[in-house]
Coordinates of C-alpha atoms in Angstrom, one line a residue:
M1479 CA 49.2 49.9 14.5
S1480 CA 48.2 51.8 17.6
F1481 CA 48.2 50.1 21.0
M1482 CA 44.5 50.7 21.3
K1483 CA 43.8 48.9 18.0
F1484 CA 46.2 46.1 18.9
S1485 CA 44.5 45.6 22.3
A1486 CA 41.1 45.6 20.7
M1487 CA 42.1 42.9 18.2
A1488 CA 43.8 40.9 20.9
F1489 CA 40.8 40.9 23.0
A1490 CA 38.6 40.0 20.0
V1491 CA 40.8 37.0 19.2
L1492 CA 40.8 36.0 22.9
G1493 CA 37.1 36.3 23.0
L1494 CA 36.7 33.9 20.1
Q1495 CA 39.2 31.4 21.7
L1496 CA 37.8 31.4 25.2
P1497 CA 34.4 29.8 24.3
A1498 CA 36.1 27.3 22.0
N1499 CA 38.6 26.4 24.7
A1500 CA 35.8 26.2 27.3
Q1501 CA 33.7 24.0 25.1
S1502 CA 36.6 21.6 24.4
L1503 CA 37.2 21.4 28.2
L1504 CA 33.5 20.7 28.8
T1505 CA 33.3 18.0 26.2
R1506 CA 36.7 16.3 26.9
E1507 CA 36.0 12.8 27.8
T1508 CA 37.8 10.6 30.2
P1509 CA 38.5 7.0 29.0
T1510 CA 35.9 5.7 31.4
S1511 CA 33.1 8.2 30.5
G1512 CA 33.7 7.7 26.8
A1513 CA 33.4 4.0 27.0
V1514 CA 30.2 4.3 29.1
A1515 CA 28.7 6.8 26.5
R1516 CA 29.6 4.5 23.6
R1517 CA 28.0 1.5 25.4
A1518 CA 24.8 3.5 26.1
D1519 CA 24.7 4.6 22.5
I1520 CA 25.1 1.0 21.2
T1521 CA 22.4 -0.2 23.7
A1522 CA 20.0 2.6 22.5
K1523 CA 20.6 1.7 18.9
E1524 CA 20.0 -2.0 19.5
R1525 CA 16.9 -1.3 21.5
I1526 CA 15.3 1.0 18.9
N1527 CA 16.1 -1.4 16.0
A1528 CA 15.3 -4.6 17.8
W1529 CA 11.7 -5.0 16.6
T1530 CA 11.5 -2.7 13.6
V1531 CA 9.4 -3.8 10.6
G1532 CA 9.6 -1.8 7.4
L1533 CA 6.2 -1.6 5.7
A1534 CA 6.1 -0.3 2.1
G1535 CA 2.8 1.7 1.7
G1536 CA 2.4 3.6 -1.5
L1537 CA 1.8 7.1 -2.9
I1538 CA 1.4 9.7 -0.2
E1539 CA -2.2 10.5 -1.4
G1540 CA -3.3 6.8 -1.7
A1541 CA -5.3 4.5 0.5
P1542 CA -2.6 1.9 1.0
L1543 CA -0.3 4.4 2.7
R1544 CA -3.2 5.5 5.0
L1545 CA -3.8 1.8 5.9
A1546 CA -0.1 1.3 6.6
A1547 CA -0.1 4.3 8.9
E1548 CA -3.2 2.9 10.7
I1549 CA -1.6 -0.5 11.1
A1550 CA 1.5 1.2 12.7
R1551 CA -0.8 3.3 14.9
V1552 CA -2.4 0.1 16.4
V1553 CA 0.4 -2.4 16.5
N1554 CA 3.3 -0.3 17.6
E1555 CA 4.4 -0.9 21.2
E1556 CA 7.5 0.5 22.9
D1557 CA 10.4 -2.0 22.9
K1558 CA 8.1 -4.7 21.5
L1559 CA 7.3 -3.6 17.9
H1560 CA 8.0 -0.6 15.7
V1561 CA 6.3 -0.7 12.3
I1562 CA 7.7 2.0 9.9
P1563 CA 5.3 2.9 7.1
M1564 CA 7.1 4.0 3.9
V1565 CA 6.1 6.3 1.0
T1566 CA 6.7 4.6 -2.3
R1567 CA 5.8 5.0 -6.0
G1568 CA 3.0 2.4 -6.0
A1569 CA 2.1 -1.3 -6.2
T1570 CA 4.8 -2.5 -8.6
E1571 CA 7.5 -0.5 -6.7
N1572 CA 6.4 -2.1 -3.5
V1573 CA 7.1 -5.6 -4.9
N1574 CA 10.5 -4.3 -6.0
S1575 CA 11.2 -2.9 -2.6
L1576 CA 10.2 -6.1 -0.9
L1577 CA 12.5 -8.1 -3.0
Y1578 CA 15.5 -5.8 -3.0
L1579 CA 15.4 -2.8 -0.7
R1580 CA 17.1 -3.2 2.7
G1581 CA 14.8 -2.7 5.7
V1582 CA 11.6 -3.6 3.9
D1583 CA 9.9 -6.6 5.4
T1584 CA 6.3 -6.2 4.4
A1585 CA 4.3 -4.3 1.8
I1586 CA 0.8 -3.5 0.6
I1587 CA 0.4 -4.5 -3.0
N1588 CA -2.2 -5.4 -5.6
T1589 CA -2.0 -9.1 -6.5
D1590 CA -1.5 -8.4 -10.3
A1591 CA 1.6 -6.4 -9.5
L1592 CA 3.3 -9.8 -9.5
D1593 CA 2.7 -10.2 -13.2
D1594 CA 5.6 -7.9 -14.0
Y1595 CA 8.0 -10.3 -12.3
K1596 CA 7.0 -13.6 -13.9
A1597 CA 9.8 -13.3 -16.5
Q1598 CA 12.6 -11.6 -14.5
V1599 CA 11.9 -13.4 -11.2
P1600 CA 10.4 -16.8 -12.2
F1601 CA 10.0 -17.9 -8.6
V1602 CA 8.6 -14.6 -7.2
R1603 CA 5.6 -16.4 -5.7
G1604 CA 7.9 -18.5 -3.6
R1605 CA 9.7 -15.4 -2.3
L1606 CA 6.6 -13.6 -1.1
V1607 CA 3.9 -14.8 1.3
Y1608 CA 0.6 -13.0 2.2
I1609 CA -0.5 -12.0 5.7
L1610 CA -4.1 -11.0 4.9
S1611 CA -6.3 -9.6 2.2
L1612 CA -7.1 -6.0 3.0
F1613 CA -9.9 -5.1 0.6
P1614 CA -10.8 -5.7 -3.1
S1615 CA -10.2 -2.9 -5.6
E1616 CA -13.1 -3.1 -8.1
L1617 CA -12.6 -2.4 -11.8
H1618 CA -14.9 0.4 -13.0
I1619 CA -15.1 1.1 -16.7
F1620 CA -17.2 4.2 -17.0
V1621 CA -18.2 5.2 -20.6
R1622 CA -20.0 7.8 -22.6
P1623 CA -23.6 7.2 -23.9
E1624 CA -22.5 6.2 -27.4
I1625 CA -20.3 3.4 -26.1
R1626 CA -22.4 0.3 -25.7
S1627 CA -19.8 -2.5 -25.3
L1628 CA -16.2 -3.2 -24.6
E1629 CA -15.7 -3.6 -28.4
D1630 CA -16.8 -0.1 -29.0
L1631 CA -13.8 1.2 -27.0
R1632 CA -11.3 -0.3 -29.5
G1633 CA -9.1 2.6 -30.8
K1634 CA -10.9 5.1 -28.5
K1635 CA -9.3 7.4 -25.9
V1636 CA -9.4 5.8 -22.5
N1637 CA -7.9 7.3 -19.3
F1638 CA -6.2 5.2 -16.7
N1639 CA -5.3 7.9 -14.2
T1640 CA -1.8 9.1 -13.4
Q1641 CA 1.2 6.8 -13.4
G1642 CA 1.8 5.0 -10.1
T1643 CA -1.9 4.5 -9.4
A1644 CA -3.6 1.1 -9.3
A1645 CA -5.6 2.1 -12.4
A1646 CA -2.5 3.0 -14.4
Y1647 CA -1.0 -0.4 -13.7
S1648 CA -3.9 -2.8 -13.5
G1649 CA -6.1 -1.1 -16.1
P1650 CA -3.8 -1.6 -19.2
L1651 CA -3.0 -5.1 -18.0
I1652 CA -6.7 -6.0 -17.8
F1653 CA -7.4 -4.4 -21.2
S1654 CA -4.5 -6.5 -22.6
R1655 CA -6.1 -9.7 -21.3
L1656 CA -9.4 -8.6 -22.8
G1657 CA -7.6 -8.1 -26.1
L1658 CA -8.7 -4.4 -26.3
D1659 CA -6.4 -2.0 -28.1
V1660 CA -7.2 1.5 -27.0
E1661 CA -5.6 5.0 -27.0
K1662 CA -4.3 5.0 -23.5
M1663 CA -4.2 8.3 -21.5
F1664 CA -2.6 8.9 -18.1
I1665 CA -3.9 12.2 -16.8
P1666 CA -5.7 12.9 -13.4
H1667 CA -9.1 11.4 -13.4
Q1668 CA -10.9 14.6 -12.4
V1669 CA -9.5 16.2 -15.6
A1670 CA -10.4 13.2 -17.8
L1671 CA -14.0 13.2 -16.4
E1672 CA -14.5 16.8 -17.5
Q1673 CA -13.1 15.9 -21.0
M1674 CA -15.4 12.9 -21.1
K1675 CA -18.4 15.1 -20.6
R1676 CA -17.3 17.2 -23.6
G1677 CA -16.9 14.1 -25.7
E1678 CA -13.0 14.3 -25.8
V1679 CA -12.5 11.0 -23.9
S1680 CA -14.6 7.9 -24.4
A1681 CA -14.0 6.2 -21.0
V1682 CA -12.2 6.3 -17.7
V1683 CA -11.0 3.3 -15.8
F1684 CA -10.9 3.2 -12.0
V1685 CA -9.4 0.4 -10.0
T1686 CA -10.3 1.1 -6.4
S1687 CA -12.8 0.0 -3.8
K1688 CA -16.3 1.1 -4.3
P1689 CA -18.2 3.4 -3.9
I1690 CA -16.2 6.2 -5.7
D1691 CA -17.3 9.7 -4.9
A1692 CA -16.9 10.9 -8.5
F1693 CA -19.8 8.5 -9.5
L1694 CA -21.7 8.6 -6.2
K1695 CA -21.9 12.3 -6.0
G1696 CA -21.3 13.5 -9.5
R1697 CA -24.0 14.6 -12.0
W1698 CA -24.1 12.6 -15.2
D1699 CA -26.4 12.9 -18.2
P1700 CA -28.5 9.9 -19.2
G1701 CA -26.5 7.2 -21.0
F1702 CA -23.3 7.4 -19.0
K1703 CA -22.8 4.0 -17.6
F1704 CA -20.5 1.2 -16.4
L1705 CA -19.5 -1.7 -18.7
A1706 CA -19.7 -5.3 -17.6
V1707 CA -16.5 -7.4 -17.4
E1708 CA -17.2 -11.1 -16.9
Y1709 CA -14.9 -13.2 -14.7
D1710 CA -13.4 -16.2 -16.5
T1711 CA -10.2 -18.2 -16.7
K1712 CA -8.0 -15.4 -18.0
F1713 CA -8.5 -13.6 -14.7
E1714 CA -8.3 -16.4 -12.2
D1715 CA -4.5 -16.1 -11.4
Y1716 CA -4.7 -12.7 -9.7
Y1717 CA -8.3 -11.4 -9.7
L1718 CA -11.7 -12.1 -8.1
P1719 CA -15.2 -11.9 -9.4
S1720 CA -17.2 -8.9 -8.2
S1721 CA -20.1 -6.6 -9.3
I1722 CA -21.5 -3.1 -9.2
D1723 CA -25.1 -2.5 -8.4
A1724 CA -27.7 0.2 -7.4
T1725 CA -26.6 0.1 -3.7
D1726 CA -23.2 1.3 -4.8
Y1727 CA -24.4 4.0 -7.3
P1728 CA -28.1 4.6 -7.2
N1729 CA -28.0 7.4 -9.8
L1730 CA -26.2 5.3 -12.4
V1731 CA -27.3 1.7 -11.9
P1732 CA -31.1 0.9 -12.0
K1733 CA -32.5 -0.8 -9.0
G1734 CA -32.2 -4.5 -9.1
E1735 CA -29.5 -4.4 -11.9
R1736 CA -26.2 -6.0 -11.4
I1737 CA -23.1 -5.2 -13.5
A1738 CA -20.4 -7.9 -13.4
T1739 CA -16.9 -6.8 -13.0
I1740 CA -13.6 -8.1 -11.5
A1741 CA -11.6 -7.0 -8.5
V1742 CA -7.9 -6.8 -7.7
P1743 CA -7.2 -7.9 -4.1
T1744 CA -5.2 -5.4 -2.2
I1745 CA -3.1 -7.4 0.2
L1746 CA -0.5 -7.2 3.0
V1747 CA 2.5 -9.4 2.0
A1748 CA 5.8 -10.2 3.6
Y1749 CA 9.1 -11.4 2.3
N1750 CA 9.4 -15.1 2.8
W1751 CA 12.3 -14.9 5.3
P1752 CA 13.9 -18.2 6.5
Q1753 CA 12.3 -19.6 9.6
Q1754 CA 14.1 -18.8 12.8
S1755 CA 15.7 -15.8 11.2
D1756 CA 15.5 -12.4 13.0
R1757 CA 13.4 -10.9 10.2
Y1758 CA 11.0 -13.9 10.3
R1759 CA 10.5 -13.4 14.0
R1760 CA 9.7 -9.7 13.6
V1761 CA 7.0 -10.3 11.0
A1762 CA 5.6 -13.1 13.1
R1763 CA 5.3 -10.6 16.0
L1764 CA 3.6 -8.1 13.6
V1765 CA 1.0 -10.8 12.7
D1766 CA 0.2 -11.4 16.4
H1767 CA -0.2 -7.8 17.2
L1768 CA -2.2 -7.0 14.0
F1769 CA -4.6 -10.0 14.2
S1770 CA -5.2 -9.7 17.9
R1771 CA -6.0 -5.9 17.6
L1772 CA -8.1 -6.0 14.4
D1773 CA -11.1 -5.0 16.4
R1774 CA -9.3 -1.6 17.2
L1775 CA -8.8 -1.0 13.5
Q1776 CA -12.5 -1.7 12.9
S1777 CA -13.6 0.9 15.5
T1778 CA -14.5 4.6 14.9
G1779 CA -11.6 6.8 13.8
F1780 CA -10.1 4.4 11.3
D1781 CA -10.7 3.8 7.6
P1782 CA -14.2 2.1 7.2
K1783 CA -12.6 -0.5 4.9
W1784 CA -11.2 -2.2 8.0
K1785 CA -14.8 -3.3 8.8
E1786 CA -14.7 -5.4 5.6
V1787 CA -11.5 -7.2 6.4
N1788 CA -11.9 -10.9 6.8
L1789 CA -8.7 -12.5 8.3
R1790 CA -9.6 -15.8 6.7
A1791 CA -10.0 -14.5 3.1
K1792 CA -7.7 -16.3 0.8
V1793 CA -5.5 -14.7 -1.9
P1794 CA -5.1 -16.3 -5.3
S1795 CA -1.5 -17.3 -6.3
L1796 CA 0.2 -16.9 -3.0
E1797 CA 0.9 -19.0 0.1
R1798 CA 0.0 -17.5 3.5
F1799 CA 2.8 -16.6 6.0
R1800 CA 3.0 -19.6 8.3
P1801 CA 2.6 -17.7 11.6
A1802 CA -0.5 -16.1 10.2
Q1803 CA -2.0 -19.4 9.3
E1804 CA -1.0 -20.9 12.7
W1805 CA -2.7 -17.9 14.4
L1806 CA -5.9 -18.5 12.5
D1807 CA -5.8 -22.2 13.3
H1808 CA -5.3 -21.4 17.0
P1809 CA -6.7 -17.9 17.6
Q1810 CA -5.7 -16.1 20.8
V1811 CA -8.3 -16.0 23.6
G1812 CA -9.9 -12.6 24.2
T1813 CA -8.9 -11.0 20.9
G1814 CA -12.4 -10.2 19.7
V1815 CA -11.6 -11.9 16.4
P1816 CA -14.0 -14.8 15.6
S1817 CA -12.5 -18.2 14.9
Q1818 CA -14.8 -18.8 11.9

């Protein structure tokens, strides 16, 4: 090997080594500086985790996750509270996360999601407590002109939207309670509605808060309608009575007519942590921040559904989180939230 080539290689190796050696010199810690850095790191970690509250929201395109994000936007305060909204696979998954997933303290669920747990977790109602009822999700059973009653749907094609949605869970459960055996479909509602117009699908089932744009703004031939579902004892464990009328859908419901239906409460729940535990204190702080700042959520720029939230609304089948009830019994002064 020539001297020139050897020199070039030597300088190349030296060039690679110099930055590495320089970097090692720059980052070499003295015992004192290393201990200080570790303490600072531990302090920062403790500070950022001190008041975190995990909130299971829902599907990324769904209303619950949007509400979870808005809760975080209003209640979060540096070094005092850090709510972390989480994307999940829906209402049933949220219950599962609340029961078993580390870091999850609260969740947005539909009340009937608890039905899945009655057998596997007999005392599930004792392990969860509700903070507040967010809004009702009304059952909409929309049918073709030839369908005149619920009985006419027996054996027919009925779409319940895609898996993971409220309709895909609550819809079949409600139909089971009604004793209706139908051919269940789980495709996007916008696709099913087009098939419905062509006569390929007999009905679509929505479980969401009214009004729904597809019915409010869509064009429907005469005869397309909503079917009534009367509230009775088979629904009293998880559901509430509700109705659909002309103020909701003036093009589909005659003025003055009321169509009975049921609603699934969408609620904010917490794990029933032991009193005096760290997680219990975190959720209690969330309650104080959320309840005292509800007026902010009801202002312009947030989901209009917040205007319908009543802090005192009760939820069937669950106990209220004690600090939430205590807050309602002794509301804070100057919060803008009425005591009645």
